[in-house]
Short mmCIF file of C-alpha atoms in Angstrom, two decimals:
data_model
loop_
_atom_site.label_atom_id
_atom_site.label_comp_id
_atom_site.label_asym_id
_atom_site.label_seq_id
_atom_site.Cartn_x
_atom_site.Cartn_y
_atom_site.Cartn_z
CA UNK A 26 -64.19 -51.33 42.26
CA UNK A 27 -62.28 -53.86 39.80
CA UNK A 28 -59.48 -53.21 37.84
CA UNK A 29 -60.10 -55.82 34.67
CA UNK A 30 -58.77 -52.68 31.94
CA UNK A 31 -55.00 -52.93 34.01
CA UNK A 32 -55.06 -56.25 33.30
CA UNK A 33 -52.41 -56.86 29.83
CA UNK A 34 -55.69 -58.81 27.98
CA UNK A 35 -52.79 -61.47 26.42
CA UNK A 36 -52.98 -63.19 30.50
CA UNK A 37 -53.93 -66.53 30.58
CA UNK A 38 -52.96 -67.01 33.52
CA UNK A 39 -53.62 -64.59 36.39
CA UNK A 40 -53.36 -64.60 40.30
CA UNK A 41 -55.71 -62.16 42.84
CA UNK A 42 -54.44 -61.50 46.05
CA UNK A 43 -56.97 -60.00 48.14
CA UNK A 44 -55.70 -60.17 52.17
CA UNK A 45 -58.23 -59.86 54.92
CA UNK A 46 -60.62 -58.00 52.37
CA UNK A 47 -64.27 -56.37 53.94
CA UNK A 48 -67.31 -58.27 52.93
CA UNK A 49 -67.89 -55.96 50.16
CA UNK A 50 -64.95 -56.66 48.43
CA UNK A 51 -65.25 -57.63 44.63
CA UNK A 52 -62.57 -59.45 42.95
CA UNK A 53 -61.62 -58.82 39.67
CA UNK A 54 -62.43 -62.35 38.40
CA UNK A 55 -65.74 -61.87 36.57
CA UNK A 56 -65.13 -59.10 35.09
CA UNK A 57 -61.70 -60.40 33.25
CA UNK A 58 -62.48 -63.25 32.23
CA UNK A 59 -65.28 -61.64 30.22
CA UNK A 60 -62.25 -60.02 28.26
CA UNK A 61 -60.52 -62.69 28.26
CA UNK A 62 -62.56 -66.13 28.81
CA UNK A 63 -59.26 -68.52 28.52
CA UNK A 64 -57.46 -67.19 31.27
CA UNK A 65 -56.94 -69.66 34.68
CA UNK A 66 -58.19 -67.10 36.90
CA UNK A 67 -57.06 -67.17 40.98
CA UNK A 68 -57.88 -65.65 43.92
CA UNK A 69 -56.11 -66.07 47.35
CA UNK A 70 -56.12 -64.40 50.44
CA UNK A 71 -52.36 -64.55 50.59
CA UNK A 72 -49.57 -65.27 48.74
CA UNK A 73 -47.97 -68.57 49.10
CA UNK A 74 -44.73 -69.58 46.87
CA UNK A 75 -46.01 -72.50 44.27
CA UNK A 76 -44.71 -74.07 41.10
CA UNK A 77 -47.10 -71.82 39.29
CA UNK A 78 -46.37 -69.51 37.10
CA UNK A 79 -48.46 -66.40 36.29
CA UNK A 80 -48.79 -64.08 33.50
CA UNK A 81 -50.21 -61.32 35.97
CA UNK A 82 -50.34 -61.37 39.87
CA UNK A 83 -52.87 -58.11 41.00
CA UNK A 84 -52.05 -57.86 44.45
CA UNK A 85 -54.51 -55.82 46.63
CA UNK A 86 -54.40 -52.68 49.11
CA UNK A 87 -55.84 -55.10 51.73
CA UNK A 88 -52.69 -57.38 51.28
CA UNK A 89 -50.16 -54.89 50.77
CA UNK A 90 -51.17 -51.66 52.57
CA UNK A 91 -49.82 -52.41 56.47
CA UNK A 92 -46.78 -54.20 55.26
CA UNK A 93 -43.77 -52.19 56.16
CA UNK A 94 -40.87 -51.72 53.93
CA UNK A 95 -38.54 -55.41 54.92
CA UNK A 96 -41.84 -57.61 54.66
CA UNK A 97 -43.08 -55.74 51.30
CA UNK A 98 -39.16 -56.04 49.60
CA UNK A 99 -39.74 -59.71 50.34
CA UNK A 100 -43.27 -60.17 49.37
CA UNK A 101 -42.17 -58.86 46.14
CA UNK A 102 -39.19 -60.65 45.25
CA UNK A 103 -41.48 -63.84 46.34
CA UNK A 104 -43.97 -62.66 43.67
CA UNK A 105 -41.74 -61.79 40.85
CA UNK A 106 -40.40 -65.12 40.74
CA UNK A 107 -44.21 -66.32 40.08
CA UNK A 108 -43.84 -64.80 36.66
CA UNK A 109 -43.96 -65.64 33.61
CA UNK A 110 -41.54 -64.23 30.84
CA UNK A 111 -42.97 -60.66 29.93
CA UNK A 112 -45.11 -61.01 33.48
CA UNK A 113 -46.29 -58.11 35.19
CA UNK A 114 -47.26 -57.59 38.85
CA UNK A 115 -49.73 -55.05 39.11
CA UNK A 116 -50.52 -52.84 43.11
CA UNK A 117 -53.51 -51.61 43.60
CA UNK A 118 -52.87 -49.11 46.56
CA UNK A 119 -55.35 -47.24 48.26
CA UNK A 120 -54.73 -43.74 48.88
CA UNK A 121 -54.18 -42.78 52.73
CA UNK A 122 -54.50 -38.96 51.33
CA UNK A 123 -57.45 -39.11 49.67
CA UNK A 124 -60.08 -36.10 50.97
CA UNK A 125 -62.69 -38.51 52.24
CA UNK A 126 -59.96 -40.25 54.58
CA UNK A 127 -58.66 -36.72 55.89
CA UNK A 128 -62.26 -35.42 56.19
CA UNK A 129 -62.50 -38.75 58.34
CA UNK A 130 -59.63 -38.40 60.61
CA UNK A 131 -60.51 -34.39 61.19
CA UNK A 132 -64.29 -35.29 62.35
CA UNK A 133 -62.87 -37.99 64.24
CA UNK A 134 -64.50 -40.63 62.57
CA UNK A 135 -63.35 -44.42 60.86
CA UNK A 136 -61.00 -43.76 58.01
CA UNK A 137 -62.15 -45.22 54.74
CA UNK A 138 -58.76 -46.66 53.91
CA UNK A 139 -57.02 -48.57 57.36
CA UNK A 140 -53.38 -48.54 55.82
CA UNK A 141 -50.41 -47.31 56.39
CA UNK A 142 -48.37 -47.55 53.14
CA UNK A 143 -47.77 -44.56 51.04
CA UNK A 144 -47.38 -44.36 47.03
CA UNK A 145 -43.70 -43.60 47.64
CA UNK A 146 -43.08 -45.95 50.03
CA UNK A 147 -44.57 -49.23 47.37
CA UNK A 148 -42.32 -47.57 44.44
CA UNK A 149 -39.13 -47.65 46.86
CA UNK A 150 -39.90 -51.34 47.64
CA UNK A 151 -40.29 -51.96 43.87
CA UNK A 152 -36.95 -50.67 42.66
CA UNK A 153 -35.05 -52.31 46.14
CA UNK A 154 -36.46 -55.69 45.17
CA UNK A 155 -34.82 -55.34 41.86
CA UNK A 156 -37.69 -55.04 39.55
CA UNK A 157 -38.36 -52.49 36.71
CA UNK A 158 -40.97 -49.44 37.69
CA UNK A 159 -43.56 -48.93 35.42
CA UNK A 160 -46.12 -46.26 34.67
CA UNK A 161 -48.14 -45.13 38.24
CA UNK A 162 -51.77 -44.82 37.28
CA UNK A 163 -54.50 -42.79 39.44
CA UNK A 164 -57.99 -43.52 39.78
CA UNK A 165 -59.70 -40.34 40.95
CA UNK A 166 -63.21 -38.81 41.08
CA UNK A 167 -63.69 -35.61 40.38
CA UNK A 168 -64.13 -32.96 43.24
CA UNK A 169 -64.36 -29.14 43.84
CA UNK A 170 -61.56 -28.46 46.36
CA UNK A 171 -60.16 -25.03 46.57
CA UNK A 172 -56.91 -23.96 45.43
CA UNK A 173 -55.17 -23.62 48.76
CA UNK A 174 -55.86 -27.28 49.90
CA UNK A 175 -54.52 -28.91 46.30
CA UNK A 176 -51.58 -26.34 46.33
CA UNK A 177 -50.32 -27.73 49.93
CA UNK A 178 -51.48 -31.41 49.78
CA UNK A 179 -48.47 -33.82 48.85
CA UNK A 180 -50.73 -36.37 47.59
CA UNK A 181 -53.95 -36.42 44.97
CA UNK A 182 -57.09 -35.30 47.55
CA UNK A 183 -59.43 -36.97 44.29
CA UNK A 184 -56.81 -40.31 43.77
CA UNK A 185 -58.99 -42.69 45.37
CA UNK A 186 -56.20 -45.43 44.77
CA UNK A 187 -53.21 -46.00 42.70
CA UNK A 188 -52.08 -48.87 40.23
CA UNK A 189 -48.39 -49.26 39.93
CA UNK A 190 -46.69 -52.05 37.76
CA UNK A 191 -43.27 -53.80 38.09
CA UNK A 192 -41.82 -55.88 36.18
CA UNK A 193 -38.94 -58.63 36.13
CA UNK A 194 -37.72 -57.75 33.01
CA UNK A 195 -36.51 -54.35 31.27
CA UNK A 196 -39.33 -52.17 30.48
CA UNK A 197 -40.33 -52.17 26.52
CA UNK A 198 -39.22 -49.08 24.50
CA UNK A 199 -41.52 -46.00 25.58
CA UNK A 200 -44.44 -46.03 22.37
CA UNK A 201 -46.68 -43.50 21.33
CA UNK A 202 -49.84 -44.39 19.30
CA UNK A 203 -51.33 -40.83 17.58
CA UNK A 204 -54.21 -41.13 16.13
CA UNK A 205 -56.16 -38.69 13.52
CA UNK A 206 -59.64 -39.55 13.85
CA UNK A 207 -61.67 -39.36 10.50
CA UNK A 208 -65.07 -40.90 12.02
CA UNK A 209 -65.41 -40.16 15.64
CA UNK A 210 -68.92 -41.91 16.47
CA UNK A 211 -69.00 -45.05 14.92
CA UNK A 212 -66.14 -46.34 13.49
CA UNK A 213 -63.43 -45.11 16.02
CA UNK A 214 -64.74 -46.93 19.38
CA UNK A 215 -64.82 -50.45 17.60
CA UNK A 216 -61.28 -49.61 15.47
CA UNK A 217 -59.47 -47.38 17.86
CA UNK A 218 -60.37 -46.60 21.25
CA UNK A 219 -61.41 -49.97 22.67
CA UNK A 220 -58.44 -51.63 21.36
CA UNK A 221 -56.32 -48.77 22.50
CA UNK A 222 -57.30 -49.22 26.41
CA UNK A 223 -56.20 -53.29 25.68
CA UNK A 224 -52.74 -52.02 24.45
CA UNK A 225 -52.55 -49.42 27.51
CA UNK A 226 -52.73 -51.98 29.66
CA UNK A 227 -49.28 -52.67 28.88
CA UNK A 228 -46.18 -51.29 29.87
CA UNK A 229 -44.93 -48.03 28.69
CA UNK A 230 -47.89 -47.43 26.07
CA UNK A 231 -49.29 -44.10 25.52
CA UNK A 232 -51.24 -42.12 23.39
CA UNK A 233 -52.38 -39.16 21.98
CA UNK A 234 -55.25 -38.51 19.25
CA UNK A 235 -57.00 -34.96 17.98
CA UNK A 236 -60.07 -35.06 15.34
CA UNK A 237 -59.44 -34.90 11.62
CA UNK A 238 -58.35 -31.37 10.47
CA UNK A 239 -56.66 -31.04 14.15
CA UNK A 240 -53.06 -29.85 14.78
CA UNK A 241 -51.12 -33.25 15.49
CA UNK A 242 -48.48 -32.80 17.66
CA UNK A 243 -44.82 -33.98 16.42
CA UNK A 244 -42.96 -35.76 18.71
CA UNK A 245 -38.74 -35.90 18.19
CA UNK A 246 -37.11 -37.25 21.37
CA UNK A 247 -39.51 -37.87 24.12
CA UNK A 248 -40.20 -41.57 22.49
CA UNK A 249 -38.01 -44.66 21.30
CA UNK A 250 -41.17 -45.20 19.07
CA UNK A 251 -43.69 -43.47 17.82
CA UNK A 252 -46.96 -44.15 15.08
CA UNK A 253 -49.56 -42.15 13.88
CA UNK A 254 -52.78 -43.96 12.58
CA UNK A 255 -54.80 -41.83 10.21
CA UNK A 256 -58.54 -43.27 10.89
CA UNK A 257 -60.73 -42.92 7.66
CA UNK A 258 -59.55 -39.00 7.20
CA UNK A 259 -58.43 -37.87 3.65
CA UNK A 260 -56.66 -34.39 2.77
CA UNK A 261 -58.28 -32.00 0.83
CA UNK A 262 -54.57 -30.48 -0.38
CA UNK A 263 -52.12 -32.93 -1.65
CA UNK A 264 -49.34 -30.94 -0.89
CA UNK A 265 -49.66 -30.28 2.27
CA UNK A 266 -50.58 -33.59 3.54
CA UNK A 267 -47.34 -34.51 1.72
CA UNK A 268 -45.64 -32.03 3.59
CA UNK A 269 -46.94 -33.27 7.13
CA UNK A 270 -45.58 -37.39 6.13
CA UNK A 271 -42.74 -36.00 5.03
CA UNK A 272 -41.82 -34.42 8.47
CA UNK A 273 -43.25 -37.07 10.47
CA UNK A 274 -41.11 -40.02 8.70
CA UNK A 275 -38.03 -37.39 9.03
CA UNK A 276 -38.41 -37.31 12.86
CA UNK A 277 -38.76 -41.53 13.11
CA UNK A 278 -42.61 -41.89 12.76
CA UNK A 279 -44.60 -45.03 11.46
CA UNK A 280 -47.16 -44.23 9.53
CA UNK A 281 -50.30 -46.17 9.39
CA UNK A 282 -53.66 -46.05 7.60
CA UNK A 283 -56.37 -47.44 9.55
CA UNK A 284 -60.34 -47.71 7.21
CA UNK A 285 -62.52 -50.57 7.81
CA UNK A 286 -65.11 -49.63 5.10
CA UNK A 287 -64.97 -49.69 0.87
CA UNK A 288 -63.48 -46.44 -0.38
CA UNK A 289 -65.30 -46.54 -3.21
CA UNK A 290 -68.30 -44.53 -1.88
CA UNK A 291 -65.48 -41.35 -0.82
CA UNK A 292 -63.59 -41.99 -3.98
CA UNK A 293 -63.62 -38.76 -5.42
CA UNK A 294 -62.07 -37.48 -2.59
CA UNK A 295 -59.30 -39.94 -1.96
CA UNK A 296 -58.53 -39.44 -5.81
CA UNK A 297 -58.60 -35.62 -5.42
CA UNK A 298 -55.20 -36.25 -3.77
CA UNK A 299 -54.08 -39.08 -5.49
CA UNK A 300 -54.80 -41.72 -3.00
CA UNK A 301 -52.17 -40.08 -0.61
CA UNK A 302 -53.09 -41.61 2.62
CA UNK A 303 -53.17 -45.31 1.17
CA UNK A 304 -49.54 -44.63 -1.10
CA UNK A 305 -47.95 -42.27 0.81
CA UNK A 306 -47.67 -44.25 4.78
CA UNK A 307 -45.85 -47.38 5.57
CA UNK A 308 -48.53 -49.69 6.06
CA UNK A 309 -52.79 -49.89 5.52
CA UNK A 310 -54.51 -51.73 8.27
CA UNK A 311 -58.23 -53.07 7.81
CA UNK A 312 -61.25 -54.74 9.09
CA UNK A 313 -61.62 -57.87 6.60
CA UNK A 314 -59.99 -59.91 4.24
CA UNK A 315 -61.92 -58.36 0.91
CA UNK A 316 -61.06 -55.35 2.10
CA UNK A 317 -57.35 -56.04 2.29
CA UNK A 318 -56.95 -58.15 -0.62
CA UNK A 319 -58.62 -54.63 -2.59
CA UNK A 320 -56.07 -52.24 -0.63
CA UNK A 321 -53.04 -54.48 -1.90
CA UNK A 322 -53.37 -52.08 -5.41
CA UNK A 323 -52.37 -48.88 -3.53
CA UNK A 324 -49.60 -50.47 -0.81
CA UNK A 325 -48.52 -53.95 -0.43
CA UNK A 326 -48.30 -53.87 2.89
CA UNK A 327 -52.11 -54.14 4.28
CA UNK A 328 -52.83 -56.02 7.63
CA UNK A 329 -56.57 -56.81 8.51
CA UNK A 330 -57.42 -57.15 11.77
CA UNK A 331 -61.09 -58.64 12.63
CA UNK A 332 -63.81 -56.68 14.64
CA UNK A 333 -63.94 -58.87 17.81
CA UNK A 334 -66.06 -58.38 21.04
CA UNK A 335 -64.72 -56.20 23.77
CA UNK A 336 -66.13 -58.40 26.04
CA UNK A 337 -68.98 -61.21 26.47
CA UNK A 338 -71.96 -60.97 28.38
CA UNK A 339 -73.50 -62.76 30.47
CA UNK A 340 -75.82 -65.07 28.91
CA UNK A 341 -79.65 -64.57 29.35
CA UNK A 342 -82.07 -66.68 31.31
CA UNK A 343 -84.52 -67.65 28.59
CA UNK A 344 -86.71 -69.69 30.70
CA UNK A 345 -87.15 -66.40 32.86
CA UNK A 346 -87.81 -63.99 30.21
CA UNK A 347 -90.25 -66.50 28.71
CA UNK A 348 -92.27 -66.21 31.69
CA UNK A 349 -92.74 -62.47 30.70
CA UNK A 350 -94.98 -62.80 28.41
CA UNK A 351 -93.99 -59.83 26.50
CA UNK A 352 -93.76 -59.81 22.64
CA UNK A 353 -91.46 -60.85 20.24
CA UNK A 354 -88.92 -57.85 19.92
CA UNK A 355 -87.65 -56.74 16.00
CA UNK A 356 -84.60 -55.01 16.32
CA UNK A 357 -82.91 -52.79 13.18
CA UNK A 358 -79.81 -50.90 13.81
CA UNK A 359 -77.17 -50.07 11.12
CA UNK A 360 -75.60 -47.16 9.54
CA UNK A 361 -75.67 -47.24 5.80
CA UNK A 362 -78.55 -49.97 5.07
CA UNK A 363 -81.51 -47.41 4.54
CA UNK A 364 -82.28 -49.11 0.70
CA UNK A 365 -81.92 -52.23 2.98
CA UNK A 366 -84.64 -51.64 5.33
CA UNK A 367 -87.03 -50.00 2.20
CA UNK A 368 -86.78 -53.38 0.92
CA UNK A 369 -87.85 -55.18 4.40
CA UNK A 370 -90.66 -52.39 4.58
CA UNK A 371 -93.67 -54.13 2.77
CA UNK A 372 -93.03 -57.47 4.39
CA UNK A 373 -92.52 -56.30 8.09
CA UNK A 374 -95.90 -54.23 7.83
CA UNK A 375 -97.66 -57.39 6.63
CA UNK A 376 -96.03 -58.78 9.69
CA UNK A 377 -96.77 -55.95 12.00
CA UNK A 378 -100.43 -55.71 11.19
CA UNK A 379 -100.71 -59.98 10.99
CA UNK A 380 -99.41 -60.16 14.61
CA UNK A 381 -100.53 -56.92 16.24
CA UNK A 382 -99.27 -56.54 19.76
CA UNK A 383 -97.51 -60.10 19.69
CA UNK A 384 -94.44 -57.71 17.78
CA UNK A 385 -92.45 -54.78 18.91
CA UNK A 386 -90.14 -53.45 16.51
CA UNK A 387 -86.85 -51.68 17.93
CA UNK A 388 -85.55 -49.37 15.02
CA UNK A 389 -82.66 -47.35 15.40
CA UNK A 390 -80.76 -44.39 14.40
CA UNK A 391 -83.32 -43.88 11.46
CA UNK A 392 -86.07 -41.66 12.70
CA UNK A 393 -87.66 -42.01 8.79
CA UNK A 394 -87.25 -45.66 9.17
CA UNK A 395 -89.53 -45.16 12.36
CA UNK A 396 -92.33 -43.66 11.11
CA UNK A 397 -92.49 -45.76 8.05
CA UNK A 398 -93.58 -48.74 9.82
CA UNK A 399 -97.36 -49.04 9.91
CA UNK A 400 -97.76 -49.81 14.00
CA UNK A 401 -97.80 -48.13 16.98
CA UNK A 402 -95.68 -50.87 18.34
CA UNK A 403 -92.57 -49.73 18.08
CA UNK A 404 -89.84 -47.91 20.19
CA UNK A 405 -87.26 -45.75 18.52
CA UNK A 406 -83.66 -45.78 19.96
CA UNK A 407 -81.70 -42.33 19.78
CA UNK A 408 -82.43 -38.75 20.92
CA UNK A 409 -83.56 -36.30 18.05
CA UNK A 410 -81.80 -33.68 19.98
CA UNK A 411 -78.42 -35.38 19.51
CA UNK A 412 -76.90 -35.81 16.64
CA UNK A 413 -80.81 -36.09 15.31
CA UNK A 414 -81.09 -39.32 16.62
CA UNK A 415 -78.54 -40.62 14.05
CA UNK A 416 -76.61 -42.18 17.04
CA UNK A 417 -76.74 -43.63 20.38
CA UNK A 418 -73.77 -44.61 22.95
CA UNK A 419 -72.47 -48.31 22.00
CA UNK A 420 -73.16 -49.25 25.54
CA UNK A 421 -77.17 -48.39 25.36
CA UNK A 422 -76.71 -50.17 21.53
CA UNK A 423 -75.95 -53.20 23.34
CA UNK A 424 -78.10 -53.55 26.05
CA UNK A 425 -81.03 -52.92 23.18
CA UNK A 426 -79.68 -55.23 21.37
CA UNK A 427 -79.77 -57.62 24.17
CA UNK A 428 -83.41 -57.22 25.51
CA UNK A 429 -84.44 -57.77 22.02
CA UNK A 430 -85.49 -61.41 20.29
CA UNK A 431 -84.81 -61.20 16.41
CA UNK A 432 -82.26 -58.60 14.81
CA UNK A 433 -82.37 -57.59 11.04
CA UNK A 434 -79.37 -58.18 9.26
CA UNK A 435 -79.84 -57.28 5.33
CA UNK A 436 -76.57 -56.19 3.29
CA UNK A 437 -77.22 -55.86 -0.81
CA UNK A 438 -75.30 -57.56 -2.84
CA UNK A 439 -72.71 -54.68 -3.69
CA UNK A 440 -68.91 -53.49 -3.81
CA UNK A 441 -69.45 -51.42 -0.84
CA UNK A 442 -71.42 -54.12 1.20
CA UNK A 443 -68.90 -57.15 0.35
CA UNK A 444 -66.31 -55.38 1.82
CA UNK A 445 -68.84 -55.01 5.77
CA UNK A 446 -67.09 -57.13 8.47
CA UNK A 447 -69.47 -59.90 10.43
CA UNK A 448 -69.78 -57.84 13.38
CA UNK A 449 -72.90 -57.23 13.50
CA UNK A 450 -73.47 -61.18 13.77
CA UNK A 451 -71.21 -61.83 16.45
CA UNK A 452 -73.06 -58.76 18.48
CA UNK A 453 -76.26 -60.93 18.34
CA UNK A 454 -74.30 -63.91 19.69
CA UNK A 455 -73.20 -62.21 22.59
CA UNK A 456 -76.46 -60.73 23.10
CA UNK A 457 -78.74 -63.81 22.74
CA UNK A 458 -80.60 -62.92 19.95
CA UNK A 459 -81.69 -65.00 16.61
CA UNK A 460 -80.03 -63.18 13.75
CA UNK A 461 -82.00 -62.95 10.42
CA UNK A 462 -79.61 -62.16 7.62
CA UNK A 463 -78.50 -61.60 4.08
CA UNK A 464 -75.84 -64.15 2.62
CA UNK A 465 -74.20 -61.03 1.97
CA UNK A 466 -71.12 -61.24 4.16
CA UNK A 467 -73.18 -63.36 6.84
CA UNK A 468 -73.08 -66.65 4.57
CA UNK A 469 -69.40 -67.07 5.62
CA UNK A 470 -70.44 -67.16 9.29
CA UNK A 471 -74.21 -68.55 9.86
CA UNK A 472 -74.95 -71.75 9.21
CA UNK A 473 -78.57 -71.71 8.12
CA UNK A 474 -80.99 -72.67 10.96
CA UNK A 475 -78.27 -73.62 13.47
CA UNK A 476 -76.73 -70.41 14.45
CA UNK A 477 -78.97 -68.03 12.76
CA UNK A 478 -80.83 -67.51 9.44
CA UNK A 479 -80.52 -66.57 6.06
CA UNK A 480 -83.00 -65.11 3.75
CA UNK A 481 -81.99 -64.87 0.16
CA UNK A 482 -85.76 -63.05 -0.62
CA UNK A 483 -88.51 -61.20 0.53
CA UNK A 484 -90.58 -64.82 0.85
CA UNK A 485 -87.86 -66.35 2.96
#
């Protein structure tokens, strides 16, 4: 088990302690610095005081978890003044309580978790040592226990550990992040949720979210601050999504737009209610520069922030798949780029039935895409049965993407398409694979024949 999504993603700096770990023991390492590739990462099997500073020490259940209550005040002090300005220490604390340890000591058999600290017992240290007591996390699995045994346990029988954070300094104001999610497939991992677990991973963040047309709950006291992002919805009465910005701003919320496409293709409805969720919030946030520069008419205050990577991959062994002697994968896979492909059509059938078997063609999402292509090589990517195989899980998207050679990247030269962030492009970087693109949008970012290709016609 790792714990890279406790880790604040802004560390550039961050310290491991591990103890007298078992051989199985993974550090968090790898996975982090796939997050976050510029951090100094360090691991240690104990903690000794250095000039170093840190932006995060993660100290581990096999350093901490036999320490009694004098030697774990200390230890923490010690590792507090390791820290940066806005530092963070972060315990990970393995749960003495958890079933598979009782089940254990009640068959008279090894525990699973040799310590003897208790979740109560690291907080108490925490606050004696001076520091600031942040948010205790659970990591659980899910179990069927009956009633009477979770009624009289005083711990979590599914926490398999805990994370609890400390800090030097005073804990940030307690924020809420609401969110009113317009496109839940899509749109809101890349915009919403995967940045959301980043900002979580800070202190005193939480959040909240319910689909559009769900009841959004109105917070007055129980936060210093509070913002609701509206994600791509629009209101189909003007009046009363008046009345709902009205209340919200009353009782001290933020209100922010979030779209990261051109509204021109919903514009009838965003003009139904006179552009009430661009005018009427504080603040528009967006996905690319053309995009805000166009948003500017309806609210001058528009932030874009760029689709990045949640993380990178590993890269692939070439000279190993090479040895495979499998063919030359196609891959197509986009929303919204069906007159795109029709135009591709003609040319990758002359293609398909030139090079037979030497081409597979990936083709997603688009089941009539699929069965337009003249060869039996192909594989289509999504289940009919969900969602009619208009979507597939972003994690099976990339891995696709990555066992494929060549990816299709054609954009028309429209209002709608200028406005497309280079995603897509920095996707097939991660993955390893040779985009082939229009200069729509992917001009700014491929340079022709070094990091990709650009086709400006069928004959390219």
């Amino acid at each position: 088990m790792t714990f890279e999504s406790f880790i604040p993603p802004r560390s550039k700096k961050v310290l491991e302690v591990t103890g007298k770990a078992d051989k199985n023991f993974q550090t968090t390492e790898e996975n982090f610095l796939a997050i976050q590739p510029e951090c100094q990462y360090f691991v240690a099997k104990s903690f000794e005081e250095t000039t170093d500073k840190f932006d995060t020490i993660l100290l581990q259940s096999s350093y901490i978890g036999n320490l009694n209550q004098a030697e774990l005040v200390e230890l923490i002090k010690k590792s507090a003044a390791q820290l940066e300005k806005r530092g963070m220490l972060i315990f990970v604390l393995e749960n003495i309580g958890f079933s598979e340890n009782i089940h254990a000591l009640l068959e008279g058999q090894p525990l699973k978790y040799k310590i003897t600290l208790s979740k109560g017992e690291l907080e108490q240290a925490i606050i004696a040592a001076g520091l600031n007591l942040g948010r205790t996390m659970h990591i659980g699995v899910k179990m069927n226990l009956p009633q009477h045994l979770t009624d009289n346990s005083k711990t979590d029988l599914s926490t398999v550990a805990y994370i609890v954070k400390a800090t030097p300094e005073p804990l940030p104001p307690k924020t809420l992040l609401q969110y009113q999610i317009g496109e839940s497939l899509v749109c809101a991992p890349t915009r919403i949720h995967i940045p959301t677990s980043f900002l979580m991973a800070e202190s005193n963040i939480f959040t909240n979210s319910v689909p559009s047309g769900g009841a959004i709950k109105i917070f007055s006291k129980e936060f210093e601050n509070k913002v609701l992002i509206n994600q791509r919805t629009s209101y189909t009465d003007i009046q009363e999504g008046k009345k709902l910005f009205e209340v919200m701003v009353e009782t001290g919320y933020l209100l922010i737009f979030e779209i990261d496409d051109h509204p021109v293709r919903w514009e009838q409805a965003y003009q139904s209610t006179g552009y009430l969720n661009f005018v009427g919030v504080h603040a528009i946030q967006t996905s690319t520069k053309y995009l805000a520069d166009y948003l500017r008419q309806f609210n001058p205050q528009v932030k874009f922030f760029a689709n990045h990577l949640r993380r990178l991959l590993p890269p692939r062994n070439f000279a190993e798949e090479s040895k495979q002697n499998r063919p030359v994968t196609i891959f197509f896979g986009a929303l919204n780029r069906d007159e795109e492909f029709q135009e591709l059509l003609p040319v990758l059938n002359h293609f398909a039935h030139l090079y037979g078997e030497k081409i597979l063609f990936k083709i997603l999402a688009r089941p009539k895409h699929f069965h337009a292509l003249q060869t039996d090589k192909k594989i289509f990517l999504g289940d009919p049965n969900h969602f009619e195989g208009q979507y597939i899980p972003y994690d099976r998207y990339e891995e696709e993407l990555k066992t494929s050679d060549i990816a299709l990247l054609p954009l028309q030269d429209n209002q709608f398409n200028r406005a497309k962030s280079d995603l897509k492009f920095i996707e097939c970087g991660n993955c390893g694979v040779a985009a082939l693109a229009s200069p729509v949008v992917y001009s700014d970012v491929v340079k022709d024949s070094v990091n990709g290709f650009i086709f400006h016609n069928l004959n390219e």
